PDB file of C-alpha atoms in Angstrom:
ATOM      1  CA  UNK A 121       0.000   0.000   0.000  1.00 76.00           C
ATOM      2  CA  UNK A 122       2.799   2.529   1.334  1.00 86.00           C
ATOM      3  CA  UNK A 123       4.898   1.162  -1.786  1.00 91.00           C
ATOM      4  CA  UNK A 124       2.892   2.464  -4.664  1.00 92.00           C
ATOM      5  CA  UNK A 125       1.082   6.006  -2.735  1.00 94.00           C
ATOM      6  CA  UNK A 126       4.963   6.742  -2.003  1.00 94.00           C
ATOM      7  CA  UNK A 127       5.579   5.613  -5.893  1.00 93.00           C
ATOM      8  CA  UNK A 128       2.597   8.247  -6.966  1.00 93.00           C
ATOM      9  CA  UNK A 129       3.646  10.676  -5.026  1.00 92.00           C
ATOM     10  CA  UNK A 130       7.579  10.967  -6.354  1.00 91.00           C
ATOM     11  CA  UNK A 131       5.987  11.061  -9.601  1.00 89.00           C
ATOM     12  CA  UNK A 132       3.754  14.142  -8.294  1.00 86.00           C
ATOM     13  CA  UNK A 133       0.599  13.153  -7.225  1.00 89.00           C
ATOM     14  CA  UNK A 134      -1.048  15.520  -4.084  1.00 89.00           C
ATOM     15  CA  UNK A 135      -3.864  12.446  -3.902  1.00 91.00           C
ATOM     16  CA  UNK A 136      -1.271  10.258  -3.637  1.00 93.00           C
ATOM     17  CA  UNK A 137       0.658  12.082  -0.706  1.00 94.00           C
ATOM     18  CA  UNK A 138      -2.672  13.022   1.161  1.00 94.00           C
ATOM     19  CA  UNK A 139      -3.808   9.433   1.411  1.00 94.00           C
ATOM     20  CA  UNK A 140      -0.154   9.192   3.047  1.00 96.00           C
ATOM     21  CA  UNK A 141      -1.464  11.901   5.501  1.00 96.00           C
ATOM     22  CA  UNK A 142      -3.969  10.181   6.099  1.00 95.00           C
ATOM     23  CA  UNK A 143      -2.820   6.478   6.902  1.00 95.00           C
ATOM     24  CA  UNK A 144      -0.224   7.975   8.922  1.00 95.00           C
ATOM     25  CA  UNK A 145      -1.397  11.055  11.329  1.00 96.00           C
ATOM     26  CA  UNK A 146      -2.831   9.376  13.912  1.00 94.00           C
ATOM     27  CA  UNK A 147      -0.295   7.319  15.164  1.00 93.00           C
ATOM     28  CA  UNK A 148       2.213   9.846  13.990  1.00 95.00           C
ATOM     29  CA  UNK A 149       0.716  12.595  16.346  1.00 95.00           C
ATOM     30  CA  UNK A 150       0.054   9.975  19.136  1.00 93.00           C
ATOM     31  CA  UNK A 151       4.041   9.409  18.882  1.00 94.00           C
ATOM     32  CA  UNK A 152       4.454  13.228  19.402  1.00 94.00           C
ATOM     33  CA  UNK A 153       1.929  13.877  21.956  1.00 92.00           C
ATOM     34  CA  UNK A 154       3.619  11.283  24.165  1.00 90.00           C
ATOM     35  CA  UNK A 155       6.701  12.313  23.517  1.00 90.00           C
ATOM     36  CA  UNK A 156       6.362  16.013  23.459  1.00 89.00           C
ATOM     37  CA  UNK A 157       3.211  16.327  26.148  1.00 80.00           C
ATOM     38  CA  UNK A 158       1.921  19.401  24.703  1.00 80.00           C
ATOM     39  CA  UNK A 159      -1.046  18.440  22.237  1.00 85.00           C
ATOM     40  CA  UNK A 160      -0.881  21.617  19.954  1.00 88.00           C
ATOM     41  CA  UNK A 161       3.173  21.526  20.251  1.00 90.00           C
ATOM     42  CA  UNK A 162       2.872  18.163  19.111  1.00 92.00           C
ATOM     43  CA  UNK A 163       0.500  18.441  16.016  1.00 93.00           C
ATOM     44  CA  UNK A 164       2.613  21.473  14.603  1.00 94.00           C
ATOM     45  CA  UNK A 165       5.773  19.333  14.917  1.00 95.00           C
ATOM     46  CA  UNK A 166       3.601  16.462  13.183  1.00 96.00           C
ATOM     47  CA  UNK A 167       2.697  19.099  10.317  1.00 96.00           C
ATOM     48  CA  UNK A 168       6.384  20.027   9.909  1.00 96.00           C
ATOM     49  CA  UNK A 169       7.368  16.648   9.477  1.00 97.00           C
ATOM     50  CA  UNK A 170       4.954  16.287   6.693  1.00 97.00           C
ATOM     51  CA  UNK A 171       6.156  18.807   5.121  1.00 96.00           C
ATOM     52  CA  UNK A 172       9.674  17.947   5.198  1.00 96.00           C
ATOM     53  CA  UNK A 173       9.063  14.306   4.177  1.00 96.00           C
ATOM     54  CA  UNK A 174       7.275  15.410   1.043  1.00 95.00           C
ATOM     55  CA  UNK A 175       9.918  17.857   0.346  1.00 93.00           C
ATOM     56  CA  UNK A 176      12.446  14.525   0.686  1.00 93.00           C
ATOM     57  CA  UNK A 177      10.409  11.925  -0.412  1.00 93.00           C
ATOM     58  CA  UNK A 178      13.048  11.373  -3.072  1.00 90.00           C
ATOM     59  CA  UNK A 179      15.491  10.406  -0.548  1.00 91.00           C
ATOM     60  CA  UNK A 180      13.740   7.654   0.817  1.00 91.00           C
ATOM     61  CA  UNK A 181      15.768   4.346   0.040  1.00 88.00           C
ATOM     62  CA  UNK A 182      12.907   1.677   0.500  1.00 90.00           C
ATOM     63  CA  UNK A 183       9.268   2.894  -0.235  1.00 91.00           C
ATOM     64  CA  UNK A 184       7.966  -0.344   2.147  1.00 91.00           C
ATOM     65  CA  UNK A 185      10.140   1.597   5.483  1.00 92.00           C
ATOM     66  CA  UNK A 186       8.369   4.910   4.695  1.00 95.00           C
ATOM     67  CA  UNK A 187       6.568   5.029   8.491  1.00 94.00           C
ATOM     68  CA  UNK A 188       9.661   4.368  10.018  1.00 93.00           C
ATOM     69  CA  UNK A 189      11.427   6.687   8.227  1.00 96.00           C
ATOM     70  CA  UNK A 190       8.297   9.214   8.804  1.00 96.00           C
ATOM     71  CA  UNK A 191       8.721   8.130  12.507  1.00 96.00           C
ATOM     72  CA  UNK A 192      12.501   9.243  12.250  1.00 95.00           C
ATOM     73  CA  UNK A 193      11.731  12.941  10.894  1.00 96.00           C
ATOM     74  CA  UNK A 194       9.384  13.194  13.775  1.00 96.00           C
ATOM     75  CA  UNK A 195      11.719  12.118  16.367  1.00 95.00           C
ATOM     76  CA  UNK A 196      14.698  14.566  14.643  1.00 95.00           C
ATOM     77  CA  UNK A 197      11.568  17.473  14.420  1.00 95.00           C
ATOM     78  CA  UNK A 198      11.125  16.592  18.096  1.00 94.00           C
ATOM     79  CA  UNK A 199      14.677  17.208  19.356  1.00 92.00           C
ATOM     80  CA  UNK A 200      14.712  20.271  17.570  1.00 92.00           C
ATOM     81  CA  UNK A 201      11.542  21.587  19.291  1.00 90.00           C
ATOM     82  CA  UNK A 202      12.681  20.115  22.866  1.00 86.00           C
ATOM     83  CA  UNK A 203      15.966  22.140  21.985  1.00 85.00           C
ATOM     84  CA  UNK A 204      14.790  25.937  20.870  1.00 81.00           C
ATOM     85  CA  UNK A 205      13.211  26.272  23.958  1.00 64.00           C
ATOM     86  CA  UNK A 206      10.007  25.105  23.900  1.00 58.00           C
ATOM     87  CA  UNK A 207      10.963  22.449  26.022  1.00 53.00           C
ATOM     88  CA  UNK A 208       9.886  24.447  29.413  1.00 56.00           C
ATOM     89  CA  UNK A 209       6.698  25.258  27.658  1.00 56.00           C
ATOM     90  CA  UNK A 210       5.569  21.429  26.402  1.00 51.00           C
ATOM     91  CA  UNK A 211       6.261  20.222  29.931  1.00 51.00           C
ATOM     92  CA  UNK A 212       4.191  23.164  31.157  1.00 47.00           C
ATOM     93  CA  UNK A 213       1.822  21.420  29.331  1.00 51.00           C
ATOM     94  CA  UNK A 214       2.078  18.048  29.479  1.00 48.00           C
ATOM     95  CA  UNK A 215       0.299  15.521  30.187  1.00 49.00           C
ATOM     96  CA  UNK A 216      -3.130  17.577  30.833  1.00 48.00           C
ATOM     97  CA  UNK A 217      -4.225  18.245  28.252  1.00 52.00           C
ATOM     98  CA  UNK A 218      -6.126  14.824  27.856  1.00 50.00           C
ATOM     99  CA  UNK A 219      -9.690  16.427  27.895  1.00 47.00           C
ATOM    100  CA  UNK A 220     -11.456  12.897  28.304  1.00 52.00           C
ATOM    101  CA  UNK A 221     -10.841  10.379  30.897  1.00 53.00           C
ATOM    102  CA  UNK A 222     -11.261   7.300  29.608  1.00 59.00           C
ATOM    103  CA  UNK A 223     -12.939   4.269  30.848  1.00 62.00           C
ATOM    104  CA  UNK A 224      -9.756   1.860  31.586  1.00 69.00           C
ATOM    105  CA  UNK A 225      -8.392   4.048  34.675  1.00 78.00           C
ATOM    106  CA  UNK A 226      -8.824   6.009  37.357  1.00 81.00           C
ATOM    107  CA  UNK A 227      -8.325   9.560  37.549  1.00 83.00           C
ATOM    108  CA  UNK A 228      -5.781   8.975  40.083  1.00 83.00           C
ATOM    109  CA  UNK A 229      -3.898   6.331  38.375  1.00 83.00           C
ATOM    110  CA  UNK A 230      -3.766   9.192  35.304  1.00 84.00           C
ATOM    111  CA  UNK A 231      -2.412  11.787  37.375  1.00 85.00           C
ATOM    112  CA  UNK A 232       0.260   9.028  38.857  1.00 86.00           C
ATOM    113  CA  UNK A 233       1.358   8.188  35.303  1.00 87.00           C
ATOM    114  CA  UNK A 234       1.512  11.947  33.934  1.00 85.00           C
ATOM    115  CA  UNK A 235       3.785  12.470  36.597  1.00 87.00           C
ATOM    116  CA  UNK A 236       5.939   9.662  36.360  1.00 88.00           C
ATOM    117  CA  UNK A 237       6.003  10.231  32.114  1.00 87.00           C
ATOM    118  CA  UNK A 238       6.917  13.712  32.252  1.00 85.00           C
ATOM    119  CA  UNK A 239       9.776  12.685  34.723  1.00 87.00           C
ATOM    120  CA  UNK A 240      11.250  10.442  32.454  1.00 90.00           C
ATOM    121  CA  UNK A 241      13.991  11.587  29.932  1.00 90.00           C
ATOM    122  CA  UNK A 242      12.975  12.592  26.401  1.00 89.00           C
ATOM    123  CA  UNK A 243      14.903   9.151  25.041  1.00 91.00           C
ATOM    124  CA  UNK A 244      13.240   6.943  27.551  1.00 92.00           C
ATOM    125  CA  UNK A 245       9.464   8.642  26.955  1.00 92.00           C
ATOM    126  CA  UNK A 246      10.136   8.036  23.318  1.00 93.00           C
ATOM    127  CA  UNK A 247      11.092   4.111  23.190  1.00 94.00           C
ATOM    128  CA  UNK A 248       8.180   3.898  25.820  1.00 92.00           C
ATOM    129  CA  UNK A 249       5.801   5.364  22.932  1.00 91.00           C
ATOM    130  CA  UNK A 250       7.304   3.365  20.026  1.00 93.00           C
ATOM    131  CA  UNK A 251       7.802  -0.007  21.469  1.00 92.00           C
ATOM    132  CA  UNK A 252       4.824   0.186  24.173  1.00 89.00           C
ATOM    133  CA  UNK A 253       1.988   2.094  22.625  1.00 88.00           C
ATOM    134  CA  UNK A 254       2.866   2.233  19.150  1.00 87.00           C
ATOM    135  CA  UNK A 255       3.713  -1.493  19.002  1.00 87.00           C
ATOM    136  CA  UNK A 256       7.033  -0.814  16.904  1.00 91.00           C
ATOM    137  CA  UNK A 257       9.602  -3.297  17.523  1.00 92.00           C
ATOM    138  CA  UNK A 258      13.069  -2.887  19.821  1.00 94.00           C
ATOM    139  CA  UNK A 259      15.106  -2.929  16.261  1.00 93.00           C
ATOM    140  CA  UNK A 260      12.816  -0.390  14.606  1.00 92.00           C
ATOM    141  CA  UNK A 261      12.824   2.306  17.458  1.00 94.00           C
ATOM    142  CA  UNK A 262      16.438   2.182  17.517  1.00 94.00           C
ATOM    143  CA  UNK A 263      16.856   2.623  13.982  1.00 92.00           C
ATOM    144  CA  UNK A 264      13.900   5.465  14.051  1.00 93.00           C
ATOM    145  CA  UNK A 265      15.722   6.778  17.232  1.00 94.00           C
ATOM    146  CA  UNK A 266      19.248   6.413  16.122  1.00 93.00           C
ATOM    147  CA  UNK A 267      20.335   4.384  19.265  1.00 93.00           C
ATOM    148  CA  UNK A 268      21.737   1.608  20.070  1.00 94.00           C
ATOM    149  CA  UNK A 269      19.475  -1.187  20.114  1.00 94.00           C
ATOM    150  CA  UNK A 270      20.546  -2.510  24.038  1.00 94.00           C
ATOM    151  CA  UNK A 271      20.067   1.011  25.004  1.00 94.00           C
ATOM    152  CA  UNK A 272      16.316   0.881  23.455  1.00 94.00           C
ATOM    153  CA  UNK A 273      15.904  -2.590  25.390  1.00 94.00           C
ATOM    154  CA  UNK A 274      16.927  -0.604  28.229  1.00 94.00           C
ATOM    155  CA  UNK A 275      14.795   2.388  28.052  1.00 94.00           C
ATOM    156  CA  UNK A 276      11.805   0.391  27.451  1.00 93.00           C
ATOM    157  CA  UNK A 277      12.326  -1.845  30.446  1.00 93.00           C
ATOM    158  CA  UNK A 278      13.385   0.552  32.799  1.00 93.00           C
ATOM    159  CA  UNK A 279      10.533   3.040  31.971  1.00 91.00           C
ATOM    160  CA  UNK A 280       7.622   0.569  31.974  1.00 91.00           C
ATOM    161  CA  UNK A 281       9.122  -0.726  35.209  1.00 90.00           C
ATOM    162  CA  UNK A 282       8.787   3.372  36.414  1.00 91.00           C
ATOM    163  CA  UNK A 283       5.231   3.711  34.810  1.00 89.00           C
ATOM    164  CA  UNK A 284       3.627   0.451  36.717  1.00 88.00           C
ATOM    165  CA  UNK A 285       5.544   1.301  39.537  1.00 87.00           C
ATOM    166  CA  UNK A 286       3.653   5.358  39.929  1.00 86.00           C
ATOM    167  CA  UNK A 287       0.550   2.609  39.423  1.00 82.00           C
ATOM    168  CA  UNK A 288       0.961   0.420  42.588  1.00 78.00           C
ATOM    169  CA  UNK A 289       3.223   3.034  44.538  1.00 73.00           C
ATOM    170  CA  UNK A 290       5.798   0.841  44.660  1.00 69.00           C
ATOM    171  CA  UNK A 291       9.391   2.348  44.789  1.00 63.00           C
ATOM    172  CA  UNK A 292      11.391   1.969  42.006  1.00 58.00           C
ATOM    173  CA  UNK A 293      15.557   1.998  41.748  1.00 54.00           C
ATOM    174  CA  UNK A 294      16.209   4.150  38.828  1.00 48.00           C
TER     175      UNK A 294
ATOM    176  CA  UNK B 125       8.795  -6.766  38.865  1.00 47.00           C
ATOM    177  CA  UNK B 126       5.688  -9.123  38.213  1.00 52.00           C
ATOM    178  CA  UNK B 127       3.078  -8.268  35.705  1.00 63.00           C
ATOM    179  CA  UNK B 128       0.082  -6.602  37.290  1.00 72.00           C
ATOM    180  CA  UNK B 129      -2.972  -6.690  34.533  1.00 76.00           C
ATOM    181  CA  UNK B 130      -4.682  -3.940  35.552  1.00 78.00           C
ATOM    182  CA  UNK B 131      -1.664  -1.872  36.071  1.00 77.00           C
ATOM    183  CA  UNK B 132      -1.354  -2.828  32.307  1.00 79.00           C
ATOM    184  CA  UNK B 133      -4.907  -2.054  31.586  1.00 83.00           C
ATOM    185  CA  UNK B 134      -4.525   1.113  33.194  1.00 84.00           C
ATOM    186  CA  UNK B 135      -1.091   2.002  31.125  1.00 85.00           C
ATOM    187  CA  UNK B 136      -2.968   1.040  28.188  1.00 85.00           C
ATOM    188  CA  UNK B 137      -5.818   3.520  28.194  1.00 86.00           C
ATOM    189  CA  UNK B 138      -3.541   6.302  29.328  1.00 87.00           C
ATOM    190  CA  UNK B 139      -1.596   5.399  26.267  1.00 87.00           C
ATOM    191  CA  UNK B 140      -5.045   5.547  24.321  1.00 86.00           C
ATOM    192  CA  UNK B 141      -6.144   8.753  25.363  1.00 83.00           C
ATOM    193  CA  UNK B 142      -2.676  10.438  23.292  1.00 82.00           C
ATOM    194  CA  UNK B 143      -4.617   9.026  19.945  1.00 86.00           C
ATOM    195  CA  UNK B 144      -5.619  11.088  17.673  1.00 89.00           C
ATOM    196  CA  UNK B 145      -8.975   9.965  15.589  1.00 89.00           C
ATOM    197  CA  UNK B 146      -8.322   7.983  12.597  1.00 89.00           C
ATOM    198  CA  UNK B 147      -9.707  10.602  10.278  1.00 90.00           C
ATOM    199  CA  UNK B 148      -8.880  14.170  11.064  1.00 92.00           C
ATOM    200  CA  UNK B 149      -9.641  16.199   7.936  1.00 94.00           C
ATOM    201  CA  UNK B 150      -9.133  19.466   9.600  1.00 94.00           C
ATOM    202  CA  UNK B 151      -4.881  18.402  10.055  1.00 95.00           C
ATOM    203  CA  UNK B 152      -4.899  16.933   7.205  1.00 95.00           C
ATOM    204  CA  UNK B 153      -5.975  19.820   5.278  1.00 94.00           C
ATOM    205  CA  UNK B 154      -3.553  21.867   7.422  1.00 95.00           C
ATOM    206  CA  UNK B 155      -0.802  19.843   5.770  1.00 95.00           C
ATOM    207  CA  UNK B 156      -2.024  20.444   2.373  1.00 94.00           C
ATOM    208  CA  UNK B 157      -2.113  24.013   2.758  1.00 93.00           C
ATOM    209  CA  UNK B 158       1.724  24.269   3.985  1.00 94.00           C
ATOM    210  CA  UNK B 159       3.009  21.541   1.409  1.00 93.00           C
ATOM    211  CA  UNK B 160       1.049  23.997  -1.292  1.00 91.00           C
ATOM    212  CA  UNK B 161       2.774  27.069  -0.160  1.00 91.00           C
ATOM    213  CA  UNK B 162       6.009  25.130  -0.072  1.00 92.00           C
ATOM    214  CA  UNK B 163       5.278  24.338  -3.811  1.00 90.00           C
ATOM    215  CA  UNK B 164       4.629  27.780  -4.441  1.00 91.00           C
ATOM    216  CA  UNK B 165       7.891  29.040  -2.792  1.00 92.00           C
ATOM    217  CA  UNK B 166      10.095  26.206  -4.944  1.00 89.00           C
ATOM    218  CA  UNK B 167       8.047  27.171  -8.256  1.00 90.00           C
ATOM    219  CA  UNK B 168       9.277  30.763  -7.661  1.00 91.00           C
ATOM    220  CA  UNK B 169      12.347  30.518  -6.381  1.00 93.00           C
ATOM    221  CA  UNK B 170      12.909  27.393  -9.370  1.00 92.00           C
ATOM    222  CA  UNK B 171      11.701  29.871 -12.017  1.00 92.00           C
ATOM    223  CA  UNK B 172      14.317  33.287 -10.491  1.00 93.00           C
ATOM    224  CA  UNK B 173      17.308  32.169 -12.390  1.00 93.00           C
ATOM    225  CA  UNK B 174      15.434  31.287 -15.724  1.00 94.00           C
ATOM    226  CA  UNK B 175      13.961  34.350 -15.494  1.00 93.00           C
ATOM    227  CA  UNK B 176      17.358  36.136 -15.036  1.00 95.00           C
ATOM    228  CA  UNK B 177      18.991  34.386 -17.960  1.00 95.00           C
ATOM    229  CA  UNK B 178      16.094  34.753 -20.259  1.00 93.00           C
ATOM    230  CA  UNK B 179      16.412  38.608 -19.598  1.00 92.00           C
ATOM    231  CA  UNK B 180      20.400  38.821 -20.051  1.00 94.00           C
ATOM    232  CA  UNK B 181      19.858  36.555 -23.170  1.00 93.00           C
ATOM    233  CA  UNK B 182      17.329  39.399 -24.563  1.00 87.00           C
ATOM    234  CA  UNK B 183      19.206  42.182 -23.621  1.00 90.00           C
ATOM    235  CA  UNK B 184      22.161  40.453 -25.219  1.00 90.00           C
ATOM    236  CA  UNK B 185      20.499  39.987 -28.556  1.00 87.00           C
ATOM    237  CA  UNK B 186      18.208  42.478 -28.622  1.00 83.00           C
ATOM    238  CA  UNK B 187      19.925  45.063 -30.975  1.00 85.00           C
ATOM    239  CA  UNK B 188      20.564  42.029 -33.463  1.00 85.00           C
ATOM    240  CA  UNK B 189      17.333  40.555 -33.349  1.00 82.00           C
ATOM    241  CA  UNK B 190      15.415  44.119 -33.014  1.00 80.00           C
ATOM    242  CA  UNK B 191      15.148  44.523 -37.196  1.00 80.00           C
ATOM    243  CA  UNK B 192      13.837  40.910 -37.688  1.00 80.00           C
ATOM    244  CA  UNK B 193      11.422  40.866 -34.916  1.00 78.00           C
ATOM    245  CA  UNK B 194       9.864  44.605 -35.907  1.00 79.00           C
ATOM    246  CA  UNK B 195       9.214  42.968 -39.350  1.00 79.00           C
ATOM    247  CA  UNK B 196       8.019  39.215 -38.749  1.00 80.00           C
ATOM    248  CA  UNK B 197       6.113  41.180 -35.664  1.00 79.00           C
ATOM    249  CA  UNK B 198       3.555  42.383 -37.196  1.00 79.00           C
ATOM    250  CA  UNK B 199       2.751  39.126 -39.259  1.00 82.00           C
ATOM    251  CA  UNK B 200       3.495  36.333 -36.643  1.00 83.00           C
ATOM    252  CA  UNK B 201       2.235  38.041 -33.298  1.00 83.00           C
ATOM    253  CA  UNK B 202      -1.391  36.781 -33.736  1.00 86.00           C
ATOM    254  CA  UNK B 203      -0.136  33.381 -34.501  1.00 89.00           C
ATOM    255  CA  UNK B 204       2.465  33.251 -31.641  1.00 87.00           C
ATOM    256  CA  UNK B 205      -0.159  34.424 -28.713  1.00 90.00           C
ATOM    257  CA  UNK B 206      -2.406  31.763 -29.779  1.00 93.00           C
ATOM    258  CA  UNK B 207       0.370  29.587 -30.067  1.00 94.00           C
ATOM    259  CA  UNK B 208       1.557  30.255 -26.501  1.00 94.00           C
ATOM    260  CA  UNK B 209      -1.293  30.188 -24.631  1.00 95.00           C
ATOM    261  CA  UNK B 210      -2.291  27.017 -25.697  1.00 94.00           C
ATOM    262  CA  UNK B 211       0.808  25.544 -24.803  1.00 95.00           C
ATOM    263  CA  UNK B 212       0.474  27.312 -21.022  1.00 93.00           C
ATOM    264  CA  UNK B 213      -3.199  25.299 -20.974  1.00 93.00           C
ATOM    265  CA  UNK B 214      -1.497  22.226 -21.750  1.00 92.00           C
ATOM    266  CA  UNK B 215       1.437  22.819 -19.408  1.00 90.00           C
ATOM    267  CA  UNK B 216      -0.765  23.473 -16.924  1.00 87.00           C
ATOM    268  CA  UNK B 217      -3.827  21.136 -17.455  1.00 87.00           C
ATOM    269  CA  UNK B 218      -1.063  17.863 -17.181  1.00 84.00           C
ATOM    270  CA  UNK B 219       0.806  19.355 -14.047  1.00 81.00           C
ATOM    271  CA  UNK B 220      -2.518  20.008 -12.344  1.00 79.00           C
ATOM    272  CA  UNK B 221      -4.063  16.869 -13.459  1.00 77.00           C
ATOM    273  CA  UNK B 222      -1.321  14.547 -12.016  1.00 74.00           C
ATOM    274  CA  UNK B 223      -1.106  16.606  -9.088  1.00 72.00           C
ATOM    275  CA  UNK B 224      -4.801  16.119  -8.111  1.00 71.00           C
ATOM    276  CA  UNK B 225      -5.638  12.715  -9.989  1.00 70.00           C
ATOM    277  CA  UNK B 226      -7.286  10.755  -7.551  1.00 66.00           C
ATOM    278  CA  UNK B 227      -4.944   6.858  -7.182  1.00 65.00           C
ATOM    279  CA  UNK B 228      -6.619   3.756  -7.970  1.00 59.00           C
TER     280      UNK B 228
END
């Protein structure tokens, strides 16, 4: 599917590139918002990367890899955001701007875990999105991430250990 | 540390809640609006040093050519307008139409 929309849209097709939009936002965005916090901060960063993808769409080596590589803009559109200083104001924001609680927990479990995900490093929050809630594998965050692939292993273990821990209260040693 | 299942529920839906609906034609018309002024921006700033040359290129060869384009002016100019805004249509009815063609 990705294969020939990414084929029609190096050869110029707008349909082609919007239905690429559109396969893609929502667990693009999801990516960002857990990663950034901020929900508007997020979806701008999300638009940017858009935009920059179609500008390099040329560059892409394998068509099939294209949400990976998507996911890697994102992530380098991320660190640039965390880095100009809008870092202070995404954490300012994060994690609250979830405007429905949904039916699988507790508002006090939510407040637990939006304070123990804003406490974790950027690197860590971001393997926890990829490998935990976006269901990406271990080997595709760290190429998406650029980081070693023990230190991805790592990340994700140690944060989901932090995350259940804010849960049950239990202390944690990292 | 042993696997609690409704910690995991719990981590679950607060990972839900960060998705976005599945269809969101408001952002995704928000990207189609910045990728077409991007477009615009490259078409302009693609067509600056054509532009350029074309005008050096005239100014070049404009006293050589000025006594053979003052005579064939007056006889070709109808022909040539037609000529060249035809091609423009077609130049721009094939751009736009594989631009906005909707894929199979």
């Amino acid at each position: 599917m990705d294969v020939a929309l990414v084929a029609a849209a190096r050869a110029g097709s707008d349909a082609a590139f919007a239905r690429l939009v559109a396969a893609h936002q929502a667990p693009l965005r999801a990516f960002l918002r857990r990663t950034l916090g901020g929900f508007d901060l997020a979806d701008d960063v999300a638009q940017e990367t858009f935009v920059a993808a179609w500008t390099s769409l040329g560059r892409l080596k394998d068509p099939a890899r294209f949400r990976p590589w998507l996911f890697g803009i994102a992530w380098k559109k991320a660190q640039d955001a965390l880095r100009s200083g809008l870092r202070d104001q995404a954490r300012g924001r994060a994690w609250v701007e979830v405007s429905e609680a949904s039916a699988g927990i507790s508002p006090e479990d939510r407040m637990a875990l939006e304070a123990a995900v804003g406490d974790l490093p950027t690197d860590q929050r971001a393997c926890i999105a990829l490998c935990l809630a976006d269901g990406f594998s271990h080997q595709e965050a760290a190429s998406i991430l650029g980081l070693p692939l023990g230190t991805v292993k790592s990340h994700v273990t140690r944060g989901r250990t932090r995350l259940l821990a804010a849960l049950t209260g239990e202390p944690h040693d990292v | 540390m042993t696997s609690d299942p409704m910690a995991d529920r719990a981590l679950s839906a607060f990972f839900a809640d960060a998705l976005p609906p599945a269809r969101d034609l408001a952002f995704e018309a928000r990207v189609a609006a910045k990728i077409a002024r991007r477009r615009a921006v490259a078409t302009v700033a693609a067509l600056v040093p054509w532009t350029i040359a074309a005008s050096v290129l005239l100014w070049v060869l404009g006293p050589l050519l000025g006594p053979v384009v003052d005579g064939l002016a007056e006889t070709l100019a109808p022909a040539a307008t037609i000529l060249a805004l035809t091609a423009l249509a077609v130049v721009t009815s094939v751009a736009a139409g594989r631009r906005l063609s909707p894929i199979g």
